[in-house]
Short mmCIF file of C-alpha atoms in Angstrom, two decimals:
data_model
loop_
_atom_site.label_atom_id
_atom_site.label_comp_id
_atom_site.label_asym_id
_atom_site.label_seq_id
_atom_site.Cartn_x
_atom_site.Cartn_y
_atom_site.Cartn_z
CA MET D 15 109.03 -242.26 -12.61
CA ASN D 16 107.00 -240.06 -14.88
CA ASP D 17 106.09 -237.22 -12.59
CA ASP D 18 107.55 -233.90 -13.75
CA SER D 19 108.21 -232.64 -10.24
CA ASP D 20 110.05 -235.88 -9.40
CA LEU D 21 112.18 -235.46 -12.52
CA ALA D 22 112.87 -231.86 -11.54
CA GLY D 23 113.80 -233.00 -8.01
CA LEU D 24 116.28 -235.50 -9.41
CA LEU D 25 117.85 -232.85 -11.62
CA GLY D 26 118.25 -230.38 -8.76
CA GLU D 27 116.29 -229.37 -5.69
CA ALA D 28 115.15 -225.81 -5.07
CA PRO D 29 116.30 -224.43 -1.68
CA ARG D 30 113.44 -224.86 0.77
CA ALA D 31 113.91 -221.49 2.49
CA PRO D 32 115.76 -218.27 1.63
CA ASP D 33 119.40 -218.68 2.62
CA PRO D 34 120.81 -215.61 4.43
CA GLY D 35 124.34 -216.76 3.54
CA PHE D 36 123.46 -216.66 -0.13
CA ARG D 37 122.00 -213.16 0.24
CA PHE D 38 125.13 -212.01 2.06
CA ASP D 39 127.35 -213.40 -0.71
CA VAL D 40 125.22 -211.68 -3.37
CA LEU D 41 125.41 -208.34 -1.60
CA ALA D 42 129.17 -208.69 -1.04
CA ARG D 43 129.67 -209.51 -4.71
CA THR D 44 127.42 -206.62 -5.77
CA ALA D 45 129.38 -204.18 -3.59
CA GLU D 46 132.68 -205.48 -4.95
CA ARG D 47 131.52 -205.06 -8.54
CA ALA D 48 130.31 -201.52 -7.77
CA ARG D 49 133.66 -200.69 -6.17
CA ARG D 50 135.55 -201.99 -9.23
CA ARG D 51 133.29 -200.11 -11.61
CA LYS D 52 133.82 -196.89 -9.69
CA ALA D 53 137.60 -197.45 -9.66
CA ARG D 54 137.54 -197.99 -13.43
CA GLN D 55 135.52 -194.80 -13.93
CA ASN D 56 137.92 -192.84 -11.72
CA ALA D 57 140.93 -194.17 -13.61
CA PHE D 58 139.30 -193.31 -16.93
CA ARG D 59 138.44 -189.79 -15.72
CA THR D 60 141.99 -189.23 -14.47
CA VAL D 61 143.51 -190.40 -17.75
CA VAL D 62 141.15 -188.21 -19.82
CA THR D 63 141.72 -185.15 -17.61
CA PHE D 64 145.50 -185.33 -17.76
CA ALA D 65 145.45 -186.17 -21.47
CA LEU D 66 143.38 -183.03 -22.11
CA ILE D 67 145.71 -180.91 -19.98
CA GLY D 68 148.64 -182.34 -21.89
CA LEU D 69 146.93 -181.58 -25.20
CA VAL D 70 146.40 -177.89 -24.40
CA PHE D 71 150.01 -176.95 -25.03
CA PRO D 72 150.57 -178.67 -28.41
CA ILE D 73 147.20 -177.38 -29.65
CA ALA D 74 148.03 -173.84 -28.53
CA HIS D 75 151.41 -174.15 -30.15
CA ALA D 76 149.80 -175.36 -33.39
CA LEU D 77 147.47 -172.35 -33.31
CA GLY D 78 150.44 -170.07 -32.94
CA LEU D 79 149.77 -169.12 -29.32
CA GLY D 80 152.75 -168.73 -27.07
CA LEU D 81 152.95 -168.98 -23.29
CA GLN D 82 152.56 -165.21 -23.06
CA GLU D 83 149.13 -165.26 -24.73
CA LEU D 84 148.00 -168.35 -22.84
CA GLN D 85 148.91 -166.99 -19.42
CA PRO D 86 145.52 -165.37 -18.52
CA VAL D 87 143.61 -168.44 -19.66
CA LEU D 88 145.88 -170.80 -17.72
CA LEU D 89 145.55 -168.61 -14.65
CA ALA D 90 141.75 -168.69 -14.85
CA VAL D 91 141.66 -172.46 -15.43
CA GLY D 92 144.11 -173.01 -12.58
CA LEU D 93 141.99 -170.94 -10.21
CA LEU D 94 138.84 -172.81 -11.24
CA ALA D 95 140.56 -176.17 -10.69
CA LEU D 96 141.78 -175.07 -7.26
CA ALA D 97 138.28 -173.90 -6.32
CA TYR D 98 136.86 -177.26 -7.46
CA VAL D 99 139.38 -179.24 -5.39
CA LEU D 100 138.73 -177.08 -2.32
CA ALA D 101 134.97 -177.46 -2.75
CA LEU D 102 135.33 -181.25 -2.99
CA ALA D 103 137.54 -181.34 0.10
CA THR D 104 134.99 -179.25 1.99
CA LEU D 105 132.14 -181.54 0.99
CA GLN D 106 133.77 -184.93 1.35
CA GLY D 107 137.32 -184.52 2.58
CA PRO D 108 138.79 -185.80 5.87
CA ARG D 109 137.28 -182.82 7.74
CA ALA D 110 134.15 -182.43 5.68
CA VAL D 111 132.87 -179.17 7.10
CA LEU D 112 129.90 -179.11 4.74
CA ALA D 113 129.28 -182.85 4.69
CA ARG D 114 125.57 -182.42 5.39
CA SER D 115 125.12 -180.11 2.42
CA ARG D 116 125.93 -183.03 0.17
CA ALA D 117 122.82 -184.80 1.40
CA VAL D 118 120.78 -181.62 1.15
CA PHE D 119 121.74 -181.04 -2.46
CA ARG D 120 121.75 -184.79 -3.23
CA ILE D 121 125.21 -184.70 -4.76
CA ARG D 122 126.20 -188.22 -5.63
CA THR D 123 129.85 -189.22 -5.72
CA MET Y 10 104.38 -211.19 -2.00
CA GLU Y 11 102.10 -208.62 -3.55
CA SER Y 12 103.28 -207.08 -6.77
CA GLY Y 13 102.84 -203.63 -5.19
CA GLU Y 14 105.28 -204.49 -2.43
CA GLU Y 15 107.71 -205.92 -4.97
CA ALA Y 16 107.41 -202.77 -7.09
CA ARG Y 17 108.17 -200.71 -3.98
CA LEU Y 18 111.28 -202.82 -3.27
CA ILE Y 19 112.40 -202.49 -6.90
CA GLY Y 20 112.01 -198.72 -6.69
CA LEU Y 21 114.08 -198.60 -3.50
CA ALA Y 22 116.74 -200.89 -4.97
CA ARG Y 23 116.99 -198.69 -8.06
CA GLY Y 24 117.64 -195.79 -5.71
CA GLY Y 25 120.58 -197.69 -4.21
CA ASP Y 26 118.87 -199.34 -1.22
CA PHE Y 27 120.88 -202.49 -0.48
CA ALA Y 28 118.43 -203.78 2.13
CA ALA Y 29 115.57 -203.68 -0.39
CA PHE Y 30 117.71 -205.51 -2.91
CA GLY Y 31 118.49 -208.12 -0.24
CA ARG Y 32 114.75 -208.68 0.22
CA LEU Y 33 114.38 -209.16 -3.54
CA VAL Y 34 117.25 -211.67 -3.47
CA ASP Y 35 115.45 -213.60 -0.72
CA LEU Y 36 112.22 -213.58 -2.69
CA HIS Y 37 113.67 -214.95 -5.91
CA GLN Y 38 116.72 -216.96 -4.94
CA ALA Y 39 114.84 -220.27 -4.79
CA ALA Y 40 113.59 -220.08 -8.39
CA VAL Y 41 116.88 -218.83 -9.82
CA ARG Y 42 119.03 -221.33 -7.91
CA ALA Y 43 116.72 -224.24 -8.77
CA PHE Y 44 116.84 -223.32 -12.47
CA LEU Y 45 120.65 -223.13 -12.47
CA ARG Y 46 121.04 -226.31 -10.40
CA ARG Y 47 118.95 -228.23 -12.92
CA VAL Y 48 120.68 -226.80 -15.90
CA THR Y 49 124.28 -227.11 -14.63
CA GLY Y 50 123.95 -230.27 -12.54
CA ASN Y 51 126.42 -228.85 -10.05
CA TYR Y 52 125.15 -227.06 -6.95
CA ALA Y 53 128.34 -225.06 -6.29
CA ASP Y 54 128.60 -223.82 -9.89
CA ALA Y 55 124.89 -223.06 -9.92
CA ASP Y 56 125.05 -220.95 -6.77
CA ASP Y 57 128.11 -219.14 -8.08
CA LEU Y 58 126.31 -218.30 -11.31
CA ALA Y 59 123.19 -217.30 -9.39
CA GLN Y 60 125.21 -214.84 -7.30
CA GLU Y 61 126.75 -213.35 -10.43
CA ALA Y 62 123.31 -213.08 -12.01
CA PHE Y 63 121.89 -211.25 -8.99
CA ALA Y 64 124.89 -208.92 -8.85
CA ARG Y 65 124.44 -208.13 -12.54
CA THR Y 66 120.71 -207.61 -11.99
CA TRP Y 67 121.55 -204.85 -9.48
CA GLU Y 68 123.51 -203.08 -12.23
CA VAL Y 69 120.84 -203.41 -14.91
CA LEU Y 70 117.75 -203.02 -12.74
CA TYR Y 71 117.00 -199.73 -14.50
CA ARG Y 72 116.29 -201.76 -17.66
CA PHE Y 73 113.50 -203.70 -15.95
CA ASP Y 74 110.28 -202.18 -17.30
CA GLY Y 75 107.75 -204.34 -15.45
CA SER Y 76 106.37 -205.93 -18.63
CA SER Y 77 107.37 -209.33 -17.20
CA SER Y 78 107.97 -210.49 -13.65
CA LEU Y 79 111.25 -209.69 -11.93
CA ARG Y 80 111.83 -213.44 -11.48
CA THR Y 81 111.68 -213.86 -15.27
CA PHE Y 82 114.05 -210.91 -15.73
CA ILE Y 83 116.63 -212.34 -13.29
CA CYS Y 84 116.40 -215.81 -14.83
CA GLY Y 85 117.04 -214.24 -18.25
CA VAL Y 86 120.24 -212.70 -16.85
CA ALA Y 87 121.15 -216.06 -15.25
CA PHE Y 88 120.58 -217.88 -18.54
CA GLN Y 89 122.97 -215.50 -20.34
CA TYR Y 90 125.58 -216.06 -17.62
CA TRP Y 91 125.22 -219.83 -17.86
CA ARG Y 92 125.63 -219.76 -21.65
CA ARG Y 93 128.67 -217.52 -21.39
CA SER Y 94 130.29 -219.67 -18.71
CA ARG Y 95 129.76 -222.79 -20.83
CA ARG Y 96 131.47 -221.18 -23.79
CA ALA Y 97 134.35 -220.05 -21.60
CA GLN Y 98 134.91 -223.40 -19.96
CA GLY Y 99 134.38 -225.59 -22.99
CA ARG Y 100 133.48 -229.20 -22.54
CA ARG Y 101 133.95 -230.58 -19.06
CA GLU Y 102 134.23 -234.04 -17.62
CA ARG Y 103 130.53 -234.45 -17.10
CA ARG Y 104 130.51 -237.91 -15.70
CA GLU Y 105 133.05 -237.18 -12.98
CA THR Y 106 131.23 -233.98 -12.11
CA ALA Y 107 128.00 -235.90 -11.74
CA TYR Y 108 129.65 -238.43 -9.41
CA ALA Y 109 131.14 -235.59 -7.39
CA ASP Y 110 127.71 -233.98 -7.11
CA LEU Y 111 126.15 -237.20 -5.95
CA SER Y 112 128.64 -237.57 -3.13
CA ASP Y 113 128.58 -233.86 -2.24
CA THR Y 114 124.93 -233.04 -2.13
CA GLN Y 115 122.77 -236.13 -1.71
CA THR Y 116 124.42 -238.34 0.85
CA ASP Y 117 121.19 -239.68 2.32
CA GLU Y 118 119.59 -240.99 -0.88
CA THR Y 119 119.29 -244.64 -1.86
CA PRO Y 120 121.75 -246.12 -4.39
CA GLU Y 121 118.85 -246.66 -6.79
CA ARG Y 122 117.87 -243.00 -6.69
CA ALA Y 123 121.52 -241.96 -7.03
CA ALA Y 124 121.81 -244.11 -10.16
CA GLN Y 125 118.62 -242.54 -11.54
CA ARG Y 126 120.02 -239.12 -10.89
CA LEU Y 127 123.26 -239.95 -12.63
CA ALA Y 128 121.43 -241.36 -15.67
CA LEU Y 129 119.22 -238.31 -15.78
CA ARG Y 130 122.21 -235.98 -15.52
CA LYS Y 131 123.93 -237.75 -18.39
CA ALA Y 132 120.81 -237.51 -20.54
CA MET Y 133 120.40 -233.84 -19.63
CA ASP Y 134 124.01 -233.06 -20.54
CA GLN Y 135 123.47 -234.51 -24.00
CA LEU Y 136 120.58 -232.17 -24.77
CA PRO Y 137 121.14 -228.91 -26.69
CA GLU Y 138 121.54 -225.78 -24.54
CA ASP Y 139 118.11 -224.29 -25.23
CA GLN Y 140 116.33 -227.58 -24.62
CA ARG Y 141 118.13 -228.11 -21.32
CA ALA Y 142 117.25 -224.62 -20.16
CA ALA Y 143 113.60 -225.01 -21.22
CA LEU Y 144 113.35 -228.26 -19.27
CA ALA Y 145 115.07 -226.82 -16.22
CA LEU Y 146 112.59 -223.94 -16.18
CA CYS Y 147 109.37 -225.82 -16.89
CA LEU Y 148 109.75 -229.29 -15.35
CA GLY Y 149 109.22 -228.30 -11.75
CA GLN Y 150 106.17 -226.22 -12.78
CA GLU Y 151 108.00 -223.15 -11.54
CA PHE Y 152 107.76 -221.27 -14.82
CA THR Y 153 105.06 -221.30 -17.46
CA HIS Y 154 105.97 -222.00 -21.06
CA ALA Y 155 105.37 -218.34 -21.86
CA GLU Y 156 107.76 -217.21 -19.11
CA ALA Y 157 110.38 -219.70 -20.30
CA ALA Y 158 110.00 -218.39 -23.85
CA GLU Y 159 110.64 -214.88 -22.60
CA ILE Y 160 113.68 -215.90 -20.54
CA LEU Y 161 115.25 -217.90 -23.36
CA GLY Y 162 114.25 -215.52 -26.14
CA LEU Y 163 112.55 -218.31 -28.09
CA PRO Y 164 109.10 -218.66 -29.68
CA LEU Y 165 106.46 -220.25 -27.43
CA GLY Y 166 105.96 -223.22 -29.77
CA THR Y 167 109.69 -223.98 -29.74
CA VAL Y 168 109.75 -224.00 -25.94
CA LYS Y 169 106.75 -226.35 -25.80
CA SER Y 170 108.37 -228.75 -28.24
CA HIS Y 171 111.70 -228.54 -26.35
CA VAL Y 172 109.94 -229.49 -23.13
CA THR Y 173 107.96 -232.35 -24.67
CA ARG Y 174 110.96 -233.84 -26.48
CA GLY Y 175 113.33 -233.24 -23.60
CA ARG Y 176 110.97 -234.88 -21.11
CA ALA Y 177 110.72 -237.92 -23.42
CA ARG Y 178 114.52 -238.14 -23.59
CA LEU Y 179 114.84 -238.00 -19.81
CA GLN Y 180 112.17 -240.65 -19.32
CA GLU Y 181 113.89 -242.80 -21.90
CA ALA Y 182 117.15 -242.45 -19.94
CA LEU Y 183 115.32 -243.71 -16.85
CA GLY Y 184 113.84 -246.60 -18.78
CA VAL Y 185 110.30 -245.21 -18.60
CA GLY Y 186 108.00 -244.97 -21.62
CA ALA Y 187 107.45 -241.38 -22.69
CA GLU Y 188 104.04 -239.93 -21.94
CA ARG Y 189 102.05 -238.67 -24.89
#
């Protein structure tokens, strides 16, 4: 027993042919990890967005700006946010009217 | 497979093509699984680690610059996973695991060969991590010393000496005089 390949065989055999079951498990695991990563990113984005919205008022207050002065800015931001949500719903919502445009413009979500 | 075809598959996989990545898994699963089987001594654990390594490879494929082979790159990821899993699990009951492996995976082998395998497994488990990994990569002639050095992040001379000394230890465990 001094042949390297025999030693290697005793330690563990290499699969003789590609195993489709193994490939399936790898792809399932890869998809699951991607799904979890995306969920983490979404959660992080949500937390950051709402934290920033929450910070606007104390910062404005610290700068001496009241609700009266902030009103035009808040209105503009609110309209922009609404436009963004509507655009997203149009591109990828339940009735994605412009679903194809996502592929055309290569917008990744 | 030609390197051009592999490069094409890598490009497609980087772009998010799952089918292309599946082809790459098929191409390299034998080498990665064999390496992990030899280094862990447990087929189920090895395949589990191999799947994790491939899944991680999908995430870090953009880091692959083509300076080495993709097989070397994936085995490097697998080696890191194996080291991390060993640290997490701590010391295990190696002997029992080896017996379990014998009954699980090699039911048709002779008792003499099973005993050899057990002795070899015990000897392998006593080797330092780097030496075990170097042996697992180079013994079956699947990887060159240079490739093993790249996977393990060790100097070439260290890998060569790991393989020579490790081989001698394994042969000693089998009661065979070490080759010089």
